[in-house]
């Protein structure tokens, strides 16, 4: 009974870590207010350009085209800055998860998470028993890996 509680604790802990990491990553990958305002400004300029057709509106149209080019440059610069920031934050998140899962593995290293019949895991029972528990148990390393993969797949459905 206690072993199944360990598996549930590990799964819940990993799931919470994945939720927090996913939330932080999504928060920083969204376009910020200034970038959205630039997109809106570009749409407005394009709408004005459609209204100014013909040779008599050449000067106005040229002015709007220059504004559009400047707005596109600004959006490109903001997007590159956002992507760079997102990349560095994703690296920090990845390293943080590695440390958290490492600490979790150290805590549960000597304790099998749960026991399952030997025949249900044959011939790969020794892999699930890592680190060096008896065959028919699930150790912390495969427990964390399976929990992390399951949690990330569940969260990908909601994104």
N, CA and C of each residue as an Amber inpcrd file, in Angstrom:
protein
   477
   0.8300000  -1.1980000   0.0000000   0.0000000   0.0000000   0.0000000
   0.8720000   1.2590000   0.0000000   1.9010000   1.2920000   0.8490000
   2.7680000   2.4660000   0.9420000   3.5110000   2.6920000  -0.3660000
   3.8510000   1.6150000  -1.0660000   4.5860000   1.7570000  -2.3190000
   3.7370000   2.4640000  -3.3680000   2.4680000   2.1750000  -3.4220000
   1.6040000   2.8560000  -4.3770000   1.4620000   4.3340000  -4.0300000
   1.5350000   4.6390000  -2.7200000   1.5210000   6.0370000  -2.3130000
   2.7640000   6.7590000  -2.8240000   3.9150000   6.0730000  -2.7990000
   5.1370000   6.6780000  -3.3330000   4.9910000   6.9830000  -4.8150000
   4.4190000   6.0540000  -5.5540000   4.2150000   6.2660000  -6.9900000
   3.2760000   7.4480000  -7.2220000   2.2160000   7.5420000  -6.4340000
   1.2690000   8.6430000  -6.5600000   1.9310000   9.9800000  -6.1980000
   2.7460000   9.9990000  -5.1610000   3.4520000  11.2180000  -4.7650000
   4.3910000  11.6670000  -5.8800000   5.1540000  10.7280000  -6.4320000
   6.0910000  11.0700000  -7.5120000   5.3200000  11.5820000  -8.7190000
   4.2410000  10.9030000  -9.0940000   3.4830000  11.3200000 -10.2730000
   2.8870000  12.7120000 -10.0640000   2.3010000  12.9560000  -8.9040000
   1.7170000  14.2840000  -8.6310000   2.7860000  15.3680000  -8.6170000
   3.9190000  15.0820000  -8.0050000   4.9940000  16.0640000  -7.9470000
   5.4960000  16.3950000  -9.3470000   5.7170000  15.3800000 -10.1560000
   6.1850000  15.5960000 -11.5310000   5.1290000  16.3480000 -12.3290000
   3.8720000  16.0160000 -12.1450000   2.7920000  16.6840000 -12.8680000
   2.7320000  18.1690000 -12.5030000   2.8910000  18.4820000 -11.2340000
   2.8770000  19.8880000 -10.7970000   4.0750000  20.6370000 -11.3830000
   5.2410000  20.0090000 -11.3840000   6.4270000  20.6420000 -11.9720000
   6.1950000  20.9160000 -13.4590000   5.6130000  19.9660000 -14.1720000
   5.3470000  20.1430000 -15.6060000   4.3100000  21.2460000 -15.8450000
   3.2940000  21.3320000 -15.0020000   2.2840000  22.3870000 -15.1440000
   2.9220000  23.7590000 -14.9680000   3.7270000  23.9080000 -13.9190000
   4.3800000  25.1930000 -13.6600000   5.3340000  25.5530000 -14.7950000
   6.1300000  24.5860000 -15.2470000   7.0740000  24.8430000 -16.3390000
   6.3390000  25.2060000 -17.6220000   5.2480000  24.5220000 -17.9070000
   4.4530000  24.8090000 -19.0990000   3.8390000  26.2060000 -19.0220000
   3.3280000  26.5750000 -17.8550000   2.7250000  27.9000000 -17.6760000
   3.7610000  29.0010000 -17.8800000   4.9200000  28.8410000 -17.2740000
   5.9760000  29.8560000 -17.4130000   6.4240000  29.9740000 -18.8610000
   6.6230000  28.8450000 -19.5110000   7.0680000  28.8590000 -20.9090000
   6.0380000  29.5160000 -21.8200000   4.7700000  29.2000000 -21.6260000
   3.7260000  29.8060000 -22.4540000   3.5820000  31.2980000 -22.1870000
   3.7480000  31.6960000 -20.9320000   3.6170000  33.1120000 -20.5830000
   4.6570000  33.9500000 -21.3250000   5.8760000  33.4680000 -21.3870000
   6.9320000  34.2470000 -22.0180000   6.9830000  34.0730000 -23.5260000
   6.2910000  33.0780000 -24.0740000   6.3130000  32.8950000 -25.5240000
   5.1980000  33.6660000 -26.2290000   4.2500000  34.1970000 -25.4740000
   3.1690000  34.9820000 -26.0780000   3.6850000  36.3620000 -26.4760000
   3.1400000  36.9240000 -27.5700000   3.5070000  38.3050000 -27.9200000
   3.0700000  39.2610000 -26.8190000   3.9610000  40.1810000 -26.4820000
   3.6700000  41.1410000 -25.4240000   2.8250000  42.2930000 -25.9650000
   2.4310000  43.1770000 -25.0910000   1.5090000  44.2650000 -25.4340000
   2.0570000  45.1490000 -26.5420000   3.3240000  45.5350000 -26.4720000
   3.9220000  46.4100000 -27.4730000   3.9290000  45.7420000 -28.8560000
   4.2110000  44.4400000 -28.8740000   4.2100000  43.7110000 -30.1490000
   2.8010000  43.6400000 -30.7390000   1.8100000  43.4030000 -29.9010000
   0.4210000  43.3720000 -30.3950000  -0.0060000  44.7430000 -30.9020000
   0.4220000  45.8060000 -30.2080000   0.0940000  47.1630000 -30.6640000
   0.7250000  47.4460000 -32.0270000   1.9340000  46.9620000 -32.2450000
   2.5850000  47.1590000 -33.5500000   1.8190000  46.4160000 -34.6530000
   1.3460000  45.2070000 -34.3490000   0.5380000  44.4680000 -35.3300000
  -0.7400000  45.2340000 -35.6630000  -1.3920000  45.7660000 -34.6280000
  -2.6080000  46.5520000 -34.8570000  -2.3030000  47.7980000 -35.6840000
  -1.1810000  48.4340000 -35.4040000  -0.7700000  49.6130000 -36.1620000
  -0.5320000  49.2480000 -37.6320000   0.0850000  48.0910000 -37.8690000
   0.3190000  47.6520000 -39.2490000  -1.0060000  47.4180000 -39.9760000
  -1.9860000  46.8130000 -39.2890000  -3.2970000  46.5950000 -39.9060000
  -3.9660000  47.9240000 -40.2550000  -3.8470000  48.8900000 -39.3630000
  -4.4330000  50.2120000 -39.6060000  -3.7740000  50.8780000 -40.8150000
  -2.4530000  50.7970000 -40.8900000  -1.7330000  51.3980000 -42.0150000
  -2.1220000  50.7230000 -43.3250000  -2.2460000  49.4160000 -43.3180000
  -2.6490000  48.6970000 -44.5360000  -4.0570000  49.0990000 -44.9630000
  -4.9440000  49.2950000 -43.9920000  -6.3010000  49.7530000 -44.3140000
  -6.2890000  51.1410000 -44.9250000  -5.4600000  52.0200000 -44.3820000
  -5.3500000  53.3680000 -44.9530000  -4.7520000  53.3170000 -46.3550000
  -3.8150000  52.4120000 -46.5780000  -3.1900000  52.3080000 -47.9010000
  -4.2170000  51.8810000 -48.9620000  -5.1610000  51.0210000 -48.5550000
  -6.1990000  50.5980000 -49.5120000  -7.1020000  51.7670000 -49.8980000
  -7.2690000  52.7120000 -48.9800000  -8.1350000  53.8660000 -49.2590000
  -7.4520000  54.8770000 -50.1750000  -6.1330000  54.9210000 -50.1680000
  -5.3840000  55.9090000 -50.9510000  -4.7940000  55.2510000 -52.1930000
  -5.6140000  55.1090000 -53.2020000  -5.1640000  54.5610000 -54.4840000
  -5.1830000  55.6660000 -55.5310000  -4.4390000  55.4540000 -56.5580000
  -4.4400000  56.4150000 -57.6640000  -3.2510000  57.3480000 -57.6130000
  -3.0310000  58.0730000 -58.7040000  -1.8560000  58.9490000 -58.8030000
  -1.9330000  60.1760000 -57.8970000  -3.1310000  60.6380000 -57.5600000
  -3.2510000  61.8450000 -56.7260000  -2.8470000  61.5890000 -55.2700000
  -2.8540000  60.3190000 -54.8380000  -2.5190000  59.9830000 -53.4580000
  -1.1230000  59.3780000 -53.3600000  -0.2670000  59.6710000 -54.3370000
   1.0710000  59.0680000 -54.3680000   1.8840000  59.4310000 -53.1170000
   1.8760000  60.6800000 -52.7300000   2.6740000  61.1430000 -51.5870000
   2.1710000  60.4950000 -50.2910000   0.8600000  60.4840000 -50.1260000
   0.2800000  59.8840000 -48.9160000   0.5800000  58.3970000 -48.8460000
   0.4530000  57.7210000 -49.9850000   0.7150000  56.2810000 -50.0450000
   2.1950000  55.9780000 -49.7580000   3.1050000  56.7840000 -50.2890000
   4.5400000  56.5820000 -50.0330000   4.8450000  56.7580000 -48.5380000
   4.2070000  57.7660000 -47.9400000   4.4000000  58.0080000 -46.5070000
   3.9010000  56.8040000 -45.7010000   2.7300000  56.2690000 -46.0710000
   2.1770000  55.1050000 -45.3790000   3.0620000  53.8730000 -45.5750000
   3.6390000  53.7170000 -46.7640000   4.5300000  52.5860000 -47.0100000
   5.7750000  52.6560000 -46.1190000   6.3240000  53.8660000 -45.9590000
   7.4790000  54.0260000 -45.0710000   7.0920000  53.7070000 -43.6230000
   5.9040000  54.1350000 -43.2120000   5.4360000  53.8140000 -41.8650000
   5.2750000  52.3050000 -41.6880000   4.7530000  51.6600000 -42.7220000
   4.5610000  50.2130000 -42.6720000   5.9030000  49.4910000 -42.5760000
   6.8820000  49.9390000 -43.3470000   8.2090000  49.3230000 -43.2950000
   8.8250000  49.4920000 -41.9130000   8.6940000  50.6850000 -41.3300000
   9.2190000  50.9150000 -39.9770000   8.5040000  50.0470000 -38.9390000
   7.1930000  49.9080000 -39.0860000   6.4300000  49.0780000 -38.1510000
   6.8330000  47.6090000 -38.2840000   7.0710000  47.1510000 -39.5170000
   7.4960000  45.7640000 -39.7310000   8.8750000  45.5180000 -39.1140000
   9.7700000  46.4960000 -39.2490000  11.0930000  46.3630000 -38.6310000
  10.9810000  46.2830000 -37.1170000  10.1110000  47.0980000 -36.5540000
   9.9290000  47.1080000 -35.1060000   9.3530000  45.7740000 -34.6230000
   8.3690000  45.2460000 -35.3690000   7.7780000  43.9600000 -35.0080000
   8.8230000  42.8560000 -35.0990000   9.6370000  42.8830000 -36.1520000
  10.6860000  41.8780000 -36.3050000  11.6700000  41.9430000 -35.1410000
  12.0530000  43.1480000 -34.7670000  12.9870000  43.3160000 -33.6490000
  12.3560000  42.8120000 -32.3420000  11.0980000  43.1660000 -32.0970000
  10.4230000  42.7220000 -30.8770000  10.2600000  41.2030000 -30.8440000
   9.9430000  40.6200000 -32.0010000   9.7700000  39.1690000 -32.0750000
  11.0910000  38.4520000 -31.8170000  12.1790000  38.9590000 -32.3880000
  13.4880000  38.3490000 -32.1490000  13.8760000  38.4400000 -30.6760000
  13.6050000  39.5830000 -30.0610000  13.9060000  39.7430000 -28.6360000
  13.0710000  38.7750000 -27.7930000  11.7930000  38.6360000 -28.1560000
  10.9160000  37.7150000 -27.4140000  11.3790000  36.2750000 -27.5720000
  11.7460000  35.8800000 -28.8000000  12.1980000  34.5100000 -29.0270000
  13.5080000  34.2270000 -28.2990000  14.3970000  35.2080000 -28.2620000
  15.6560000  35.0410000 -27.5400000  15.4010000  34.8680000 -26.0430000
  14.5060000  35.6960000 -25.5110000  14.1520000  35.6040000 -24.0930000
  13.4800000  34.2650000 -23.7910000  12.5820000  33.8310000 -24.6810000
  11.8950000  32.5550000 -24.5030000  12.8910000  31.4030000 -24.5140000
  13.8680000  31.4700000 -25.4130000  14.8670000  30.4070000 -25.4950000
  15.6790000  30.3240000 -24.2040000  16.1030000  31.4670000 -23.6790000
  16.8870000  31.4420000 -22.4390000  16.0320000  30.9770000 -21.2600000
  14.7660000  31.3610000 -21.2250000  13.8780000  30.9170000 -20.1420000
  13.6190000  29.4190000 -20.2460000  13.4570000  28.9070000 -21.4680000
  13.2720000  27.4680000 -21.6460000  14.5020000  26.6880000 -21.1900000
  15.6930000  27.2350000 -21.4110000  16.9040000  26.5730000 -20.9240000
  16.9460000  26.5640000 -19.4000000  16.5440000  27.6710000 -18.7840000
  16.5010000  27.7320000 -17.3190000  15.4830000  26.7320000 -16.7780000
  14.3280000  26.6500000 -17.4410000  13.2910000  25.6980000 -17.0180000
  13.8090000  24.2690000 -17.1390000  14.4780000  23.9500000 -18.2470000
  14.9890000  22.6020000 -18.4600000  16.0070000  22.2410000 -17.3780000
  16.9200000  23.1560000 -17.0730000  17.9250000  22.8990000 -16.0380000
  17.2730000  22.7700000 -14.6600000  16.2650000  23.5830000 -14.3980000
  15.5630000  23.5020000 -13.1170000  14.8440000  22.1620000 -12.9680000
  14.1950000  21.7240000 -14.0330000  13.5170000  20.4280000 -13.9850000
  14.5200000  19.3010000 -13.7780000  15.6780000  19.4070000 -14.4100000
  16.7110000  18.3900000 -14.2430000  17.1570000  18.3160000 -12.7810000
  17.3560000  19.4550000 -12.1460000  17.7540000  19.4840000 -10.7340000
  16.6350000  18.9300000  -9.8520000  15.3980000  19.3470000 -10.1140000
  14.2650000  18.8840000  -9.2980000  14.0990000  17.3730000  -9.4270000
  14.1470000  16.8540000 -10.6510000  14.0030000  15.4060000 -10.8440000
  15.1950000  14.6540000 -10.2580000  16.3790000  15.2630000 -10.3040000
  17.5490000  14.6440000  -9.6690000  17.3800000  14.5390000  -8.1650000
  16.9000000  15.6110000  -7.5400000  16.6580000  15.5850000  -6.0920000
  15.5570000  14.5860000  -5.7260000  14.5380000  14.5230000  -6.5510000
  13.4660000  13.5480000  -6.3200000  14.0130000  12.1250000  -6.4330000
  14.8900000  11.8940000  -7.4000000  15.4930000  10.5690000  -7.5740000
  16.3750000  10.2140000  -6.3860000  17.1270000  11.1760000  -5.8800000
  17.9770000  10.9120000  -4.7120000  17.1100000  10.5610000  -3.4990000
  15.9990000  11.2700000  -3.3280000  15.1280000  11.0230000  -2.1810000
  14.5210000   9.6170000  -2.2230000  14.0910000   9.1720000  -3.4070000
  13.4330000   7.8660000  -3.5360000  14.3770000   6.7920000  -4.0680000
  15.6770000   7.0040000  -4.0390000  16.6360000   6.0890000  -4.6580000
  16.5260000   4.6670000  -4.1130000  16.4480000   4.5220000  -2.8230000
  16.4570000   3.1820000  -2.2310000  15.0660000   2.5820000  -2.0740000
  14.0390000   3.3070000  -2.4660000  12.6670000   2.8390000  -2.2770000
  12.0250000   2.5360000  -3.6240000  11.5640000   1.2970000  -3.8450000
  10.7920000   1.0440000  -5.0680000   9.4430000   1.7560000  -4.9760000
   8.9900000   2.2740000  -6.1100000   7.7370000   3.0410000  -6.0940000
   6.5190000   2.1410000  -5.9840000   6.5380000   0.9960000  -6.6430000
   5.4290000   0.0440000  -6.5160000   5.8970000  -1.3330000  -6.9660000
   5.1080000  -2.3410000  -6.6470000   5.4200000  -3.7190000  -7.0090000
   4.3460000  -4.2280000  -7.9530000   4.8090000  -4.8490000  -9.0400000
   3.9160000  -5.4330000 -10.0390000   4.3910000  -6.8650000 -10.2770000
   3.5120000  -7.7350000 -10.7310000   3.9040000  -9.1300000 -10.9460000
   5.0260000  -9.2100000 -11.9880000   5.9190000 -10.1730000 -11.7810000
   7.0850000 -10.3310000 -12.6680000   6.6940000 -10.5880000 -14.1150000
   5.6850000 -11.4140000 -14.3330000   5.3410000 -11.7930000 -15.7060000
   4.7580000 -10.6290000 -16.5030000   4.1760000  -9.6300000 -15.8450000
   3.5800000  -8.5110000 -16.5800000   4.6350000  -7.5720000 -17.1680000
   5.8580000  -7.6380000 -16.6820000   6.9130000  -6.7780000 -17.2110000
   7.9990000  -7.5580000 -17.9380000   7.8110000  -8.8750000 -18.1040000
   8.8160000  -9.6750000 -18.7740000   8.9360000  -9.2500000 -20.2240000
  10.0600000  -9.1140000 -20.8560000  11.4370000  -9.3780000 -20.4240000
  12.1560000  -8.1110000 -19.9640000  11.4230000  -7.0330000 -19.7640000
  12.0600000  -5.7550000 -19.4350000  11.9140000  -5.3630000 -17.9720000
  11.6460000  -6.3080000 -17.1180000  11.4470000  -6.0200000 -15.7060000
  12.6470000  -5.3650000 -15.0550000  13.8300000  -5.7400000 -15.4730000
  15.0400000  -5.1570000 -14.8680000  15.1750000  -3.6740000 -15.2020000
  14.6480000  -3.2410000 -16.3540000  14.7070000  -1.8170000 -16.7070000
  13.7990000  -1.0110000 -15.7800000  12.6030000  -1.5270000 -15.5380000
  11.6650000  -0.8240000 -14.6640000  12.1020000  -0.8560000 -13.2050000
  12.9610000  -1.7970000 -12.8560000  13.4210000  -1.9290000 -11.4770000
  14.6190000  -1.0300000 -11.1680000  15.0830000  -0.2830000 -12.1300000
  16.2380000   0.5840000 -11.8830000  15.9330000   1.5520000 -10.7620000
  16.7600000   1.8730000  -9.8710000  18.1500000   1.4810000  -9.7110000
  18.2860000   0.2500000  -8.8250000  18.4650000  -0.8770000  -9.4040000
  18.8910000  -2.1170000  -8.7460000  17.9370000  -2.6390000  -7.6940000
  16.6500000  -2.5220000  -7.9550000  15.6590000  -3.1770000  -7.0970000
  15.3560000  -4.5360000  -7.7010000  14.5870000  -5.3370000  -6.9910000
  14.2810000  -6.6660000  -7.5210000  13.2850000  -6.5520000  -8.6840000
  13.3380000  -7.5270000  -9.5700000  12.4590000  -7.5570000 -10.7290000
  11.0080000  -7.6290000 -10.2470000  10.1530000  -6.8400000 -10.8910000
   8.7510000  -6.7770000 -10.4870000   8.4320000  -5.5010000  -9.7310000
   9.4360000  -4.6720000  -9.5240000   9.2010000  -3.3880000  -8.8820000
   9.4750000  -2.2770000  -9.8940000   8.9690000  -1.1160000  -9.6010000
   9.2520000   0.0570000 -10.4300000  10.0890000   1.0020000  -9.5880000
  11.2780000   1.3220000 -10.0800000  12.1880000   2.2140000  -9.3770000
  11.9200000   3.6640000  -9.7310000  12.6830000   4.5540000  -9.1360000
  12.4630000   5.9870000  -9.2890000  12.8170000   6.4860000 -10.6910000
  13.8710000   5.9630000 -11.2820000  14.2910000   6.4840000 -12.5940000
  13.2130000   6.2460000 -13.6550000  12.7550000   5.0110000 -13.8710000
  11.6680000   4.8480000 -14.8450000  10.3670000   5.5030000 -14.3800000
  10.1580000   5.5860000 -13.0670000   8.9550000   6.2460000 -12.5600000
   8.9160000   7.7170000 -12.9320000  10.0400000   8.4070000 -12.7790000
  10.1040000   9.8220000 -13.1400000   9.9840000  10.0040000 -14.6490000
  10.6710000   9.1340000 -15.3990000  10.6260000   9.2560000 -16.8670000
   9.2070000   9.0460000 -17.3790000   8.5570000   8.0050000 -16.9280000
   7.1910000   7.7310000 -17.3820000   6.2280000   8.8180000 -16.9030000
   6.3990000   9.2830000 -15.6710000   5.5270000  10.3410000 -15.1520000
   5.7070000  11.6310000 -15.9400000   6.9530000  11.9750000 -16.2410000
   7.2140000  13.2100000 -16.9870000   6.6410000  13.1230000 -18.3960000
   6.8410000  11.9990000 -19.0570000   6.3090000  11.8440000 -20.4110000
   4.7750000  11.8510000 -20.4060000   4.1830000  11.1800000 -19.4370000
   2.7210000  11.1750000 -19.3370000   2.1600000  12.5550000 -19.0500000
   2.7950000  13.2650000 -18.1280000   2.3240000  14.6130000 -17.7890000
   2.4630000  15.5630000 -18.9760000   3.5800000  15.4920000 -19.6980000
   3.7540000  16.3930000 -20.8430000   2.7790000  16.0590000 -21.9640000
   2.4480000  14.7840000 -22.1420000   1.4480000  14.4180000 -23.1580000
   0.0550000  14.8890000 -22.7550000  -0.2840000  14.7460000 -21.4940000
  -1.5860000  15.2280000 -21.0230000  -1.6760000  16.7390000 -21.1890000
  -0.6210000  17.4490000 -20.8300000  -0.6300000  18.9160000 -20.9650000
  -0.6430000  19.3630000 -22.4190000  -0.0610000  18.5850000 -23.3160000
  -0.0740000  18.9650000 -24.7290000  -1.4780000  18.9330000 -25.3110000
  -2.3650000  18.1550000 -24.7220000  -3.7530000  18.1170000 -25.1760000
  -4.4350000  19.4540000 -24.8830000  -4.0700000  20.0970000 -23.7840000
  -4.7190000  21.3380000 -23.3640000  -4.0700000  22.5920000 -23.9400000
  -3.0050000  22.4490000 -24.6960000  -2.3390000  23.6210000 -25.2810000
  -2.8890000  23.9570000 -26.6340000
